[in-house]
Short mmCIF file of C-alpha atoms in Angstrom, two decimals:
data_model
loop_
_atom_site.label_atom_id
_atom_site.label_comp_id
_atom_site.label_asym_id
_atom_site.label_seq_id
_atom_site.Cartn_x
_atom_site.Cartn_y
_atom_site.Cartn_z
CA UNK N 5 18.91 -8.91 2.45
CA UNK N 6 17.51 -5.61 3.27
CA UNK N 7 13.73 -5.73 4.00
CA UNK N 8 10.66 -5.46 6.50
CA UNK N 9 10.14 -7.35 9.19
CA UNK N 10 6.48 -7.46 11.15
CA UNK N 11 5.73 -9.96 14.04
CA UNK N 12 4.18 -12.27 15.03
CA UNK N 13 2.40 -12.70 11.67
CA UNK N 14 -0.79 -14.07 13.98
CA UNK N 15 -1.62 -12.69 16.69
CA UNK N 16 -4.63 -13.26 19.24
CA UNK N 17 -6.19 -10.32 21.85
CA UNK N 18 -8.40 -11.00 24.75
CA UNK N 19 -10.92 -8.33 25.42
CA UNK N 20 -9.51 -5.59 27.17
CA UNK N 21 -5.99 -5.96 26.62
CA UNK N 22 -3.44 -3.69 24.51
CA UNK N 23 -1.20 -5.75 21.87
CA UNK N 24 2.36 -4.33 20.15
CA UNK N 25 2.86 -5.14 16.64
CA UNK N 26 6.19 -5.03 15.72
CA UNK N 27 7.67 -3.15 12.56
CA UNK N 28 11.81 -3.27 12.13
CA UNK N 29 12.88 -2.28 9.12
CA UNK N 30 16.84 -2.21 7.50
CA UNK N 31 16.73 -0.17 4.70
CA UNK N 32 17.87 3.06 6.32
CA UNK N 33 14.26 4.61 5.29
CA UNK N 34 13.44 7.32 6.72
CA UNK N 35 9.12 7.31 6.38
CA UNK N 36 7.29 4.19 8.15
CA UNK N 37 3.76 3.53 7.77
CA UNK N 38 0.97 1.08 9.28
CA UNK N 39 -2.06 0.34 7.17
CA UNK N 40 -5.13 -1.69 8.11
CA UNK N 41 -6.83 -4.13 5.92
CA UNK N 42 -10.20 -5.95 6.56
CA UNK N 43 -11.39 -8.62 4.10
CA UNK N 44 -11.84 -7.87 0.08
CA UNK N 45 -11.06 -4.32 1.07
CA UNK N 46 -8.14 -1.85 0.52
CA UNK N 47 -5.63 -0.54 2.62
CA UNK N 48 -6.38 2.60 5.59
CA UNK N 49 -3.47 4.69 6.74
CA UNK N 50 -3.64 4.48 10.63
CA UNK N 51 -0.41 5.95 11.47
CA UNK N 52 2.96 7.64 9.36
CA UNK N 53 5.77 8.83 10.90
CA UNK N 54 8.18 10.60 8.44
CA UNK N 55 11.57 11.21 10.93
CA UNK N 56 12.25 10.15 14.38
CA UNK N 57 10.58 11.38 17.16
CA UNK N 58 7.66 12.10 15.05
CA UNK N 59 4.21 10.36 14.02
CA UNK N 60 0.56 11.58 12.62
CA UNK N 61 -2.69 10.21 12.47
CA UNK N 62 -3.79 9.28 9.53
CA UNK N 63 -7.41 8.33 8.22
CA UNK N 64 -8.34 6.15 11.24
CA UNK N 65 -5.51 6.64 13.99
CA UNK N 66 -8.65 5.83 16.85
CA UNK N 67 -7.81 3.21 18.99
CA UNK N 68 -4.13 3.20 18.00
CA UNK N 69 -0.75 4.06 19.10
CA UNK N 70 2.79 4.14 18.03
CA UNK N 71 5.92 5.16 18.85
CA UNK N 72 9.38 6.39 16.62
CA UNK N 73 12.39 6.07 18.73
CA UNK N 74 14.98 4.94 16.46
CA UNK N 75 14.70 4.83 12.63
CA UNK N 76 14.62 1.01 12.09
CA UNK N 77 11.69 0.74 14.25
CA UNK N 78 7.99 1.71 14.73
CA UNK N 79 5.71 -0.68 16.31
CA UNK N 80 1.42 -0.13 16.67
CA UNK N 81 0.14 -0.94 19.89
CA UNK N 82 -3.86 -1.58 19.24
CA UNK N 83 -5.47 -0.16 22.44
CA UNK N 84 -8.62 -1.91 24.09
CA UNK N 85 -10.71 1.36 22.74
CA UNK N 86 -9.87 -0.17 19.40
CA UNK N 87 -13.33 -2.10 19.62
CA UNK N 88 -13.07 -3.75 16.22
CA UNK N 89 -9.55 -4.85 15.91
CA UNK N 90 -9.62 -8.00 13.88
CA UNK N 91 -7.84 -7.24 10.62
CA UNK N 92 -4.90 -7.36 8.51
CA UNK N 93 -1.98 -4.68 9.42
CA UNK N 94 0.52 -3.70 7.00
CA UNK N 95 3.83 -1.86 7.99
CA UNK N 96 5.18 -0.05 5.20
CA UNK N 97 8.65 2.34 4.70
CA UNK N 98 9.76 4.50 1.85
CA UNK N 99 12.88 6.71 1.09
CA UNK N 100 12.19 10.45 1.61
CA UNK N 101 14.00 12.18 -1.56
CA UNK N 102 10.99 14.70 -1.94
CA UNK N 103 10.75 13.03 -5.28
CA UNK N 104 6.79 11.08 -6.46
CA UNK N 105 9.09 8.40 -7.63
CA UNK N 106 9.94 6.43 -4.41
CA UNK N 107 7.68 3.07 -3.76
CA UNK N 108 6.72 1.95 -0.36
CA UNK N 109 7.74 -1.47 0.45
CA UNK N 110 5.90 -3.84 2.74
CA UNK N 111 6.46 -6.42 5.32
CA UNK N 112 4.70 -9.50 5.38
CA UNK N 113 1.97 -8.12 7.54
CA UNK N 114 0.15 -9.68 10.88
CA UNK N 115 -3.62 -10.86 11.13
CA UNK N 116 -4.59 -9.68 14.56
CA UNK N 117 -8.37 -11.74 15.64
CA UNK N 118 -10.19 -11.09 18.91
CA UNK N 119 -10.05 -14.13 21.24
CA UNK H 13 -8.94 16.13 -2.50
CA UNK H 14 -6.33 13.35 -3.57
CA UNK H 15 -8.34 10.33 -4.62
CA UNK H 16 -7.85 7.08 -6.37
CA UNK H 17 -10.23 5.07 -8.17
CA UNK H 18 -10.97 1.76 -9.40
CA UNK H 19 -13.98 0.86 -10.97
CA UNK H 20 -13.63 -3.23 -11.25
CA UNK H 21 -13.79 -5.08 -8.09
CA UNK H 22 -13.11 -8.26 -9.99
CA UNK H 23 -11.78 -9.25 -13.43
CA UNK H 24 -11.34 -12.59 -15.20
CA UNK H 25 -8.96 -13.05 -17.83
CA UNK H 26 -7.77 -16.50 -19.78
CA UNK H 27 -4.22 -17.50 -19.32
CA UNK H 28 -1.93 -16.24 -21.90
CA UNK H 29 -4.05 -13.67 -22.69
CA UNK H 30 -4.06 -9.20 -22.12
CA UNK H 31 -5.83 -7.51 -19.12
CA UNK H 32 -6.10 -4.03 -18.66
CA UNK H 33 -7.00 -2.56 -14.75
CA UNK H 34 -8.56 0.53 -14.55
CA UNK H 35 -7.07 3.10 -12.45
CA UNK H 36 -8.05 6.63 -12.27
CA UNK H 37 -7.03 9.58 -10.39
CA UNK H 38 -7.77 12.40 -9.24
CA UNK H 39 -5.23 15.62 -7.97
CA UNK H 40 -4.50 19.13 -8.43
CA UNK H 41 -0.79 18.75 -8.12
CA UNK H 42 1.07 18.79 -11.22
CA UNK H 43 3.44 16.28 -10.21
CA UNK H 44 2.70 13.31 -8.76
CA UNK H 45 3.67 9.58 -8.72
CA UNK H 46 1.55 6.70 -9.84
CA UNK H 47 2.47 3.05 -8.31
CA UNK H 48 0.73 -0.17 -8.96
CA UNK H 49 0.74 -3.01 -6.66
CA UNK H 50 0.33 -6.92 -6.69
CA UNK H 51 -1.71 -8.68 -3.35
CA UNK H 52 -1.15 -12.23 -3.55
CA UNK H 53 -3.70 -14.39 -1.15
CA UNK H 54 -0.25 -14.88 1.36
CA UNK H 55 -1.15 -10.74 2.03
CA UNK H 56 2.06 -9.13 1.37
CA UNK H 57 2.27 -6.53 -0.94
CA UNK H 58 4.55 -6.55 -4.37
CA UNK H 59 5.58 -3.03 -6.14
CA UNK H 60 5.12 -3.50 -9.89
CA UNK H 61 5.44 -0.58 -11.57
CA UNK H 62 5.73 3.31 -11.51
CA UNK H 63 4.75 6.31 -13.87
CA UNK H 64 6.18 9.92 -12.62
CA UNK H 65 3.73 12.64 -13.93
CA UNK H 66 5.86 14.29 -15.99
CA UNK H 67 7.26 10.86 -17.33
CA UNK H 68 6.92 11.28 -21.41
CA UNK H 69 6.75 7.67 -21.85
CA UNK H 70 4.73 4.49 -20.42
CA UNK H 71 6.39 2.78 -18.04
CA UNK H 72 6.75 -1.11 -18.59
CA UNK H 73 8.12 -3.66 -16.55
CA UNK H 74 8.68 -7.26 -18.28
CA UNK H 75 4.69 -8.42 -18.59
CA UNK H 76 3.63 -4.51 -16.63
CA UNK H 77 2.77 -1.91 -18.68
CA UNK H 78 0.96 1.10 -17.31
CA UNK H 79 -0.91 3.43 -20.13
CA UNK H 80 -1.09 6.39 -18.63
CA UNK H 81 -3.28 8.91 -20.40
CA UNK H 82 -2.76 12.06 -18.45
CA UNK H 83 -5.51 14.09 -20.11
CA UNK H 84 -7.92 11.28 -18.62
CA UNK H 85 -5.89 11.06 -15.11
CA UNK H 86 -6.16 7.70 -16.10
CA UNK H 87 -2.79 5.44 -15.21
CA UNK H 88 -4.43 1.47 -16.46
CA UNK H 89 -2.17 -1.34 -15.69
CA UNK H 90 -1.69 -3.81 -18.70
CA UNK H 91 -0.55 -7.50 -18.17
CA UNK H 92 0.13 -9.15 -20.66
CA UNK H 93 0.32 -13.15 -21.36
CA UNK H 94 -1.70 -14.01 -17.85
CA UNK H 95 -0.24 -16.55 -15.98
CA UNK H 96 -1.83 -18.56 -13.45
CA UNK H 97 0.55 -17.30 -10.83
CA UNK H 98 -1.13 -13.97 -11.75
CA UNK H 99 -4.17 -14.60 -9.63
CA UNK H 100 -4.36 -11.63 -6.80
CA UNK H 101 -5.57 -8.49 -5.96
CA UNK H 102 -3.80 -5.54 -7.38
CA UNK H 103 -3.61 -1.96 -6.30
CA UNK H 104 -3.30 1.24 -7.60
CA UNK H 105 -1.61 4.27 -5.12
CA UNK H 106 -0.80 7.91 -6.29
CA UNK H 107 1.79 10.23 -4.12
CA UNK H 108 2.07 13.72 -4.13
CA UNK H 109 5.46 15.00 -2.95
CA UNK H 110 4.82 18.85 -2.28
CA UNK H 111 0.95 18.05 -0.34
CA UNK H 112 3.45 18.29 2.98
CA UNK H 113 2.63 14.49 3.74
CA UNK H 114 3.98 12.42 2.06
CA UNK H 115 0.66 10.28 2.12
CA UNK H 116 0.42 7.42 -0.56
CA UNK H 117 -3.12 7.05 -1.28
CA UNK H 118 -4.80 3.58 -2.70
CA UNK H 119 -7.31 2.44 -4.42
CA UNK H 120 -9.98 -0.21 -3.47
CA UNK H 121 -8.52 -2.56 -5.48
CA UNK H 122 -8.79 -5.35 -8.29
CA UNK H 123 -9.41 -8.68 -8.23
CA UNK H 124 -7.66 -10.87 -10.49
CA UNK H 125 -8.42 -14.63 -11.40
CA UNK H 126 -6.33 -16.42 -14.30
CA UNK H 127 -8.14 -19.05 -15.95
CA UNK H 128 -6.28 -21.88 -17.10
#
């Protein structure tokens, strides 16, 4: 079945160190998408990427990095400036038609906690 | 500016029963697209339903219906006979196509509790 994957789905960082969340997607979409979610809130844009090769910021891209090398795959590496890291990170992908009507769909997401 | 809005942080509705979420919006591009979203407490994220601005009729879905009132920029998700398994936190995202970024923007979301 075609679908997003994001690992691990818990994840634990010691102060100071830089973690890799992994996004692979196999639904030959062509936008990807990482969102961050604390508790009883919505969802922030921290990075897009619409083609390969190719990424911006979004709302609060501080602290954050990614990567686009190939199409099924853009992982968010949350940098020791990221100070506040604990959260809930969605990775999302959508079809790029230039149409309103394509919806984004999700992986299962990874809770990221400070050790 | 693009924004989304939703006014109830929390709802209660009795099994078997209607609930309406509020959603409204706010753009100056005429067309747009208006998605609503199911959170279950497991966190991932469930498309429901879309509405296309230019769509002449509300969109439904099985139980979804979305009554969109475009006057109002209002896009209000119905559900209707609740079911237990109902019970999450549902969002409401708007995307406009020609902005150059192919953004989807959310809402704060709603907080849904069936009551059996």
């Amino acid at each position: 079945d075609g679908g997003i994957t994001q690992s691990p789905k818990y994840l634990f960082r010691k102060e100071g160190q830089n973690v890799t969340l992994s996004c692979e997607q196999n639904l030959n979409h062509d936008a990807m998408y990482w969102y961050r979610q604390d508790p009883g809130q919505g969802l922030r844009l921290i990075y897009y990427s619409q083609i390969v090769n190719d990424f911006q910021k979004g709302d609060i891209a501080e602290g954050y990095s990614v990567s686009r090398e190939k199409k099924e795959s853009f992982p968010l590496t949350v940098t020791s400036a990221q100070k506040n890291p604990t959260a809930f990170y969605l990775c999302a992908s959508s079809l790029e038609t230039g149409g309103t009507n394509q919806p984004q769909h999700f992986g299962d997401g990874t809770r990221l906690s400070i050790l | 500016a693009q924004k989304i809005t939703q006014t109830q942080p929390g709802m209660f509705v009795q099994e078997k029963e209607a609930v309406t979420l509020d959603c409204t919006y706010d753009t100056s591009d005429p067309s747009y697209g208006l998605f609503w979203y199911k959170q279950p407490s497991s966190g991932e994220m469930i498309f429901l339903i879309y509405q296309g601005s230019y769509d002449q009729q509300n969109a439904t879905e099985g139980r979804y219906s979305l009554n969109f009132q475009k006057a109002r920029k209002s896009a209000n998700l119905v559900i209707s006979a609740s079911q237990l398994g109902d019970s999450a936190m549902y969002f409401c995202a708007m995307r406009e196509p020609f902005s150059g970024t192919y953004k989807y923007i959310f809402g704060t979301g709603t907080r849904l509790k069936v009551l059996a």
